[in-house]
Every structure is written in structure tokens, then in C-alpha cells.
Tab-separated table of C-alpha atoms in Angstrom:
chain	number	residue	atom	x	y	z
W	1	UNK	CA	-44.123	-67.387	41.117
W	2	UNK	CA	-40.823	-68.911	43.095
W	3	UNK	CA	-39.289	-68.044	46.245
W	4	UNK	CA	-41.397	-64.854	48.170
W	5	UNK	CA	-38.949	-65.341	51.345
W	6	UNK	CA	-35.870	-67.459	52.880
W	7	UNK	CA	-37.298	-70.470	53.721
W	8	UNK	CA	-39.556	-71.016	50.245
W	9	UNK	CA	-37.411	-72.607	47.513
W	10	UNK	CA	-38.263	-71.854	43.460
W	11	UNK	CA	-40.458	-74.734	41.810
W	12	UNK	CA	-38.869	-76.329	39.245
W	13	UNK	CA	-39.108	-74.180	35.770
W	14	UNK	CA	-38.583	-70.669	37.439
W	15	UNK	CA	-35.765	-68.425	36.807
W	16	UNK	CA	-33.768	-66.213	39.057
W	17	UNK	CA	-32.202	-64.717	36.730
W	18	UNK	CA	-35.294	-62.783	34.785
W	19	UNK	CA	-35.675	-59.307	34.830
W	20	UNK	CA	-38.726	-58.701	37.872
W	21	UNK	CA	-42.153	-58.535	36.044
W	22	UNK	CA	-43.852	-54.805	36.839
W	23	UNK	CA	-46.974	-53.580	35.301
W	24	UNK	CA	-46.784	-51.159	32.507
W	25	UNK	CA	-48.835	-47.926	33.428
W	26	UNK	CA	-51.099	-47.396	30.607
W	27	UNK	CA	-50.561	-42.916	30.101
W	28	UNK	CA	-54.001	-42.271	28.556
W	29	UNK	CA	-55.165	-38.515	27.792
W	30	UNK	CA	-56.437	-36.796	30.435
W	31	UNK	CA	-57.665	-33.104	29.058
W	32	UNK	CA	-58.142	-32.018	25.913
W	33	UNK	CA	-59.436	-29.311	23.095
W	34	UNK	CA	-62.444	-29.567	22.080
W	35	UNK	CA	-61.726	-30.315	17.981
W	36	UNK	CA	-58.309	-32.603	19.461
W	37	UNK	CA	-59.049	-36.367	18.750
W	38	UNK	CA	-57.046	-38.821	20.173
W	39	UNK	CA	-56.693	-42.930	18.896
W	40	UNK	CA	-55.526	-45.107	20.413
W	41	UNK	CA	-52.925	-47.596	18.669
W	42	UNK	CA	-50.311	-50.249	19.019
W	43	UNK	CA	-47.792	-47.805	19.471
W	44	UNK	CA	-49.118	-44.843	21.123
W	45	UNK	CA	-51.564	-42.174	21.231
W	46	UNK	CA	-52.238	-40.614	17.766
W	47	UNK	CA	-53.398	-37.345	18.025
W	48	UNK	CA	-54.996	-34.697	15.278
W	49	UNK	CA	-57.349	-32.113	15.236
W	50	UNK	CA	-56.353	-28.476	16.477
W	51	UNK	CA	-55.722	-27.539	20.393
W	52	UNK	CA	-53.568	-29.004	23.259
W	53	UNK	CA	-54.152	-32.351	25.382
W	54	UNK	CA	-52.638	-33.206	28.340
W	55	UNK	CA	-51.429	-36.595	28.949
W	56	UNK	CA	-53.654	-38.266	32.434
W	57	UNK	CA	-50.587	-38.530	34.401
W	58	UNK	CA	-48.626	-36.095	36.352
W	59	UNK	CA	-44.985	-36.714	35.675
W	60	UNK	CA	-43.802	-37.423	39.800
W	61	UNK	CA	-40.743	-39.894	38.704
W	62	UNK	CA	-37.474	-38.194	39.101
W	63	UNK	CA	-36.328	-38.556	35.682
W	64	UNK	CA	-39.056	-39.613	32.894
W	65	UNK	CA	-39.038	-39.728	29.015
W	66	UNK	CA	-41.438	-39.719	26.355
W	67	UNK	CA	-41.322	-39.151	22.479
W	68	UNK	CA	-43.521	-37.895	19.981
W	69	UNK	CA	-43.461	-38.883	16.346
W	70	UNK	CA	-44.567	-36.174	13.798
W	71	UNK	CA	-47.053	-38.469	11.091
W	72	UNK	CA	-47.609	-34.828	9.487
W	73	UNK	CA	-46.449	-31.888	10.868
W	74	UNK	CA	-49.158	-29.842	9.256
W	75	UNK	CA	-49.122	-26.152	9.801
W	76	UNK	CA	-47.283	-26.666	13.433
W	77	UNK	CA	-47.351	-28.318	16.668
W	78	UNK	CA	-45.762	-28.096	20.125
W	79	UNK	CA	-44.437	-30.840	22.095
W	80	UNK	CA	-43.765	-30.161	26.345
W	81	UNK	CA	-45.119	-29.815	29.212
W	82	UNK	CA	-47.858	-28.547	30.972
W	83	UNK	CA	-49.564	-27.552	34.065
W	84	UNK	CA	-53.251	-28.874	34.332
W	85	UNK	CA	-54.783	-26.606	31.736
W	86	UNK	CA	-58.667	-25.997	31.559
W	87	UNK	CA	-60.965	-24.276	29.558
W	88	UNK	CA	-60.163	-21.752	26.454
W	89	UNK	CA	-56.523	-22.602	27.227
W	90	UNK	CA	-57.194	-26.550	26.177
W	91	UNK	CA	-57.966	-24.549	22.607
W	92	UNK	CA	-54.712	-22.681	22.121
W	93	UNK	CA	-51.014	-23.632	21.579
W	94	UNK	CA	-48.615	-24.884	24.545
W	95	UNK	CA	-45.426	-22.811	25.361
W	96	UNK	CA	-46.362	-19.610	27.117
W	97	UNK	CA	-43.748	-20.049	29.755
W	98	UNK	CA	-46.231	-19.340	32.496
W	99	UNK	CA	-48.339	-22.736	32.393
W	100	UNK	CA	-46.239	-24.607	29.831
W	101	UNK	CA	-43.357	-25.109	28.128
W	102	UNK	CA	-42.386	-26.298	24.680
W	103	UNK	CA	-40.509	-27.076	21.371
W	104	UNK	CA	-42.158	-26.326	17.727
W	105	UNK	CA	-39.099	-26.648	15.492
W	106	UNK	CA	-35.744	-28.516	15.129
W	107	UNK	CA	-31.968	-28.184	16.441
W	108	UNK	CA	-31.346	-26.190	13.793
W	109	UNK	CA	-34.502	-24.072	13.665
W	110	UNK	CA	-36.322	-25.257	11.304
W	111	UNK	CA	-40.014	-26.852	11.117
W	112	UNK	CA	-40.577	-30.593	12.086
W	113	UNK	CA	-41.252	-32.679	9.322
W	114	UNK	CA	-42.871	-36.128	8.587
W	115	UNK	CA	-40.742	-38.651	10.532
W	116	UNK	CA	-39.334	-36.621	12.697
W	117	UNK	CA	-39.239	-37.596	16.336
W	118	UNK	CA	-39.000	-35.863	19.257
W	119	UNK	CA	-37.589	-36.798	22.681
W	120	UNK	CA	-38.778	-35.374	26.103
W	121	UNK	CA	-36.160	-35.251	28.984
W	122	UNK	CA	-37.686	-33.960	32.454
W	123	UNK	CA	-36.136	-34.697	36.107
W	124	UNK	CA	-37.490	-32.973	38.570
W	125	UNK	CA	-34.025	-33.511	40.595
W	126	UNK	CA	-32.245	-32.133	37.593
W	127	UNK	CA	-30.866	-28.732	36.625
W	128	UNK	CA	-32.049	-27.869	33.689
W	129	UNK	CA	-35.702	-29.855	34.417
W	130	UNK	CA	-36.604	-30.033	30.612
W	131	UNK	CA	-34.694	-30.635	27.470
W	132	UNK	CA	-36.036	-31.861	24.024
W	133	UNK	CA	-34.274	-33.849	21.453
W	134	UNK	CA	-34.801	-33.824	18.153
W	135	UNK	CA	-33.988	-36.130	15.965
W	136	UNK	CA	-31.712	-37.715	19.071
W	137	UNK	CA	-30.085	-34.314	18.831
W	138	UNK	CA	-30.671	-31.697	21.807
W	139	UNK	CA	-32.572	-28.702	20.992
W	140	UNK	CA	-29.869	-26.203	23.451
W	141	UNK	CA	-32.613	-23.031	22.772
W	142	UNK	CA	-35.530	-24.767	24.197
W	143	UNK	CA	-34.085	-26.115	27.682
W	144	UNK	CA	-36.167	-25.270	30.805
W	145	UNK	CA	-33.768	-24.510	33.951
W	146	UNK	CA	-36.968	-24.743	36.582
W	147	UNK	CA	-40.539	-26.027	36.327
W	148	UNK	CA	-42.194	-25.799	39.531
W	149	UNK	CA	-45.424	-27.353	40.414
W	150	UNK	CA	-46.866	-30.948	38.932
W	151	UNK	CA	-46.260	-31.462	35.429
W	152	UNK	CA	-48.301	-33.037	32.935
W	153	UNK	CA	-47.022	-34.338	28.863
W	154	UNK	CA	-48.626	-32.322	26.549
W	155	UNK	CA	-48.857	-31.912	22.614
W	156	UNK	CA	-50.255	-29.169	20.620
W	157	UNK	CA	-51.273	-29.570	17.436
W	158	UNK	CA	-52.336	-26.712	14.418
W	159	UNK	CA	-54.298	-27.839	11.308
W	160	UNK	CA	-53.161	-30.855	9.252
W	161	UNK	CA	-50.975	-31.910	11.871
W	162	UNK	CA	-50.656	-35.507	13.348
W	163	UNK	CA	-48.945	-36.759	15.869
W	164	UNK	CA	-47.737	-40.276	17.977
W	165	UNK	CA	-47.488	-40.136	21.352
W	166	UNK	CA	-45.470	-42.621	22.416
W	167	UNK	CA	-45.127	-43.488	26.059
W	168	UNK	CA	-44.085	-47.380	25.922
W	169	UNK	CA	-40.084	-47.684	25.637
W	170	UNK	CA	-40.890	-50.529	23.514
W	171	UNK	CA	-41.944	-48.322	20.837
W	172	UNK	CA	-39.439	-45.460	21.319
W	173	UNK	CA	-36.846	-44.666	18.683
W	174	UNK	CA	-34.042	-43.765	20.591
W	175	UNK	CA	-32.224	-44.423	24.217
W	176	UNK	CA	-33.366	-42.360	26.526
W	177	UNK	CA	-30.767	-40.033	28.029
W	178	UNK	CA	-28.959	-40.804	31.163
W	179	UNK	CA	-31.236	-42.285	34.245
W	180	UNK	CA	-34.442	-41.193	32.503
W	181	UNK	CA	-37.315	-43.946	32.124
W	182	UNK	CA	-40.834	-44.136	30.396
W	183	UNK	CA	-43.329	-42.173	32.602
W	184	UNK	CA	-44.804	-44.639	35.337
């Protein structure tokens, strides 16, 4: 434990010098299709079926980051962010523009493929509030200047697709840009 105040000296053994210890919050999903499935596994959320879900946390942190690993990018999928969806729209595709917003192909405009991964920039305190990477390479076309409202991460996913969600830094495949940090 070591010194809580002034006048409490460290016990023998304890460091000053480690990074402080804070929990890691545990982004689970909150909503989803009816024919989505969602497993759990050691390094994120892997998700199949057809529909949306919508991660159980709404994105409050000035600047957060996520990224999603296409396993198999099937016949398409959509990777952004959402309002809290209900109902028929938990069975269609994100990226409306109204209620969400998202990426379904590459930098240069083509479809994802196995391996690829895709990074999810969003600061509420920033101008543009959304930008995807794919690939560690910014997808320009599919930058959002102004979300207003709570936010939720969400994935789409078409038949044969399957997808890692991936919320833990330790598990994420690139740096995440600038002062942007794993949802918490």
C-alpha cells in the first residue's frame, strides 16, 4: 500500500516509482440484434451473426480509442458509433448519419479483409469528433466533424462476418493517436 499522506512513510518493499494501479473497466455489450452473438475472449469481444451491438458504455472520456479486428470480413460490416439504438434498428446496419456513424471499407476504398484492423478515434473536445484508421492509416472520407448527444461503440456485422472487439490497450495493434486512451 505505502504512504496515503505526509506523515505515513512507505514499508519496506514498496515503490514510488510504479505507475498508480487503476482498475480496468471491463466494456461488455450492452444492446444487440437479435441473430448477433457475442464471446467473450482473452482479447476482446468476438462478435458474428448479422445486426448491430452496442458496446455497454457510453463513451464520456474526452478522447477514447478502441479497435476492431476483422477475423472474416464476410459479406460486410461497419465499425462506429452509435446512439442507444432499440428495436428493428438493433437488426440493420450502422451508419445512417442520423443515429450513427461509420466505416465499411479501407483508406483506399476497398473492402476490409481478414486481418485487417481498424482504429476508432472520438474526442468529444475535438474538431472533427470521429476518425477511423485503417490499417494505422486514416480513412479522410469517413471523418465525423460533430456528434452530439452520448455515444456508444458499435459494430455491424453482415453474413459470414466476424469480428474482435478490442477495448484493452493491451491487446491493441497500434498507438493510439494523440491524447486518446482505451474507453474507461
Amino acid at each position: 500500500m505505502g504512504a496515503l499522506c505526509c506523515c505515513c512513510p512507505p514499508r519496506e518493499g514498496d515503490r514510488s516509482d510504479e505507475e498508480p494501479l487503476r482498475p480496468k473497466t471491463k466494456i461488455r455489450v450492452g444492446k444487440r440484434g437479435s441473430a448477433v452473438k457475442a464471446v467473450e475472449s482473452d482479447g476482446g469481444l468476438l462478435m458474428s451473426g448479422v445486426g448491430t451491438a452496442i458496446a455497454d458504455t457510453v463513451i464520456e472520456q474526452d478522447a477514447a480509442y478502441w479497435e476492431v479486428r476483422i477475423l472474416q470480413p464476410g459479406t460486410g460490416c461497419q465499425i462506429g458509433v452509435s446512439y442507444a439504438l432499440s428495436g428493428q434498428l438493433l437488426d440493420s446496419q450502422l451508419g445512417d448519419k442520423e443515429n450513427s456513424w461509420s466505416v465499411g471499407v479501407g483508406a483506399d476504398g476497398t473492402r476490409f479483409a481478414s486481418g485487417d484492423v481498424i482504429g476508432i478515434a472520438y474526442g468529444q473536445g475535438d474538431i472533427p469528433n470521429l476518425r477511423f484508421f485503417h490499417n494505422n492509416k486514416i480513412v479522410e472520407e469517413a471523418t465525423v466533424l460533430r456528434i452530439r448527444g452520448e455515444g456508444f461503440p458499435a459494430v455491424s456485422i453482415c453474413s459470414g462476418a466476424e469480428l474482435l472487439w478490442i477495448f484493452d490497450p493491451d491487446h491493441f495493434a497500434f498507438e493510439p493517436p494523440g491524447r486518446h486512451t482505451e474507453v474507461r
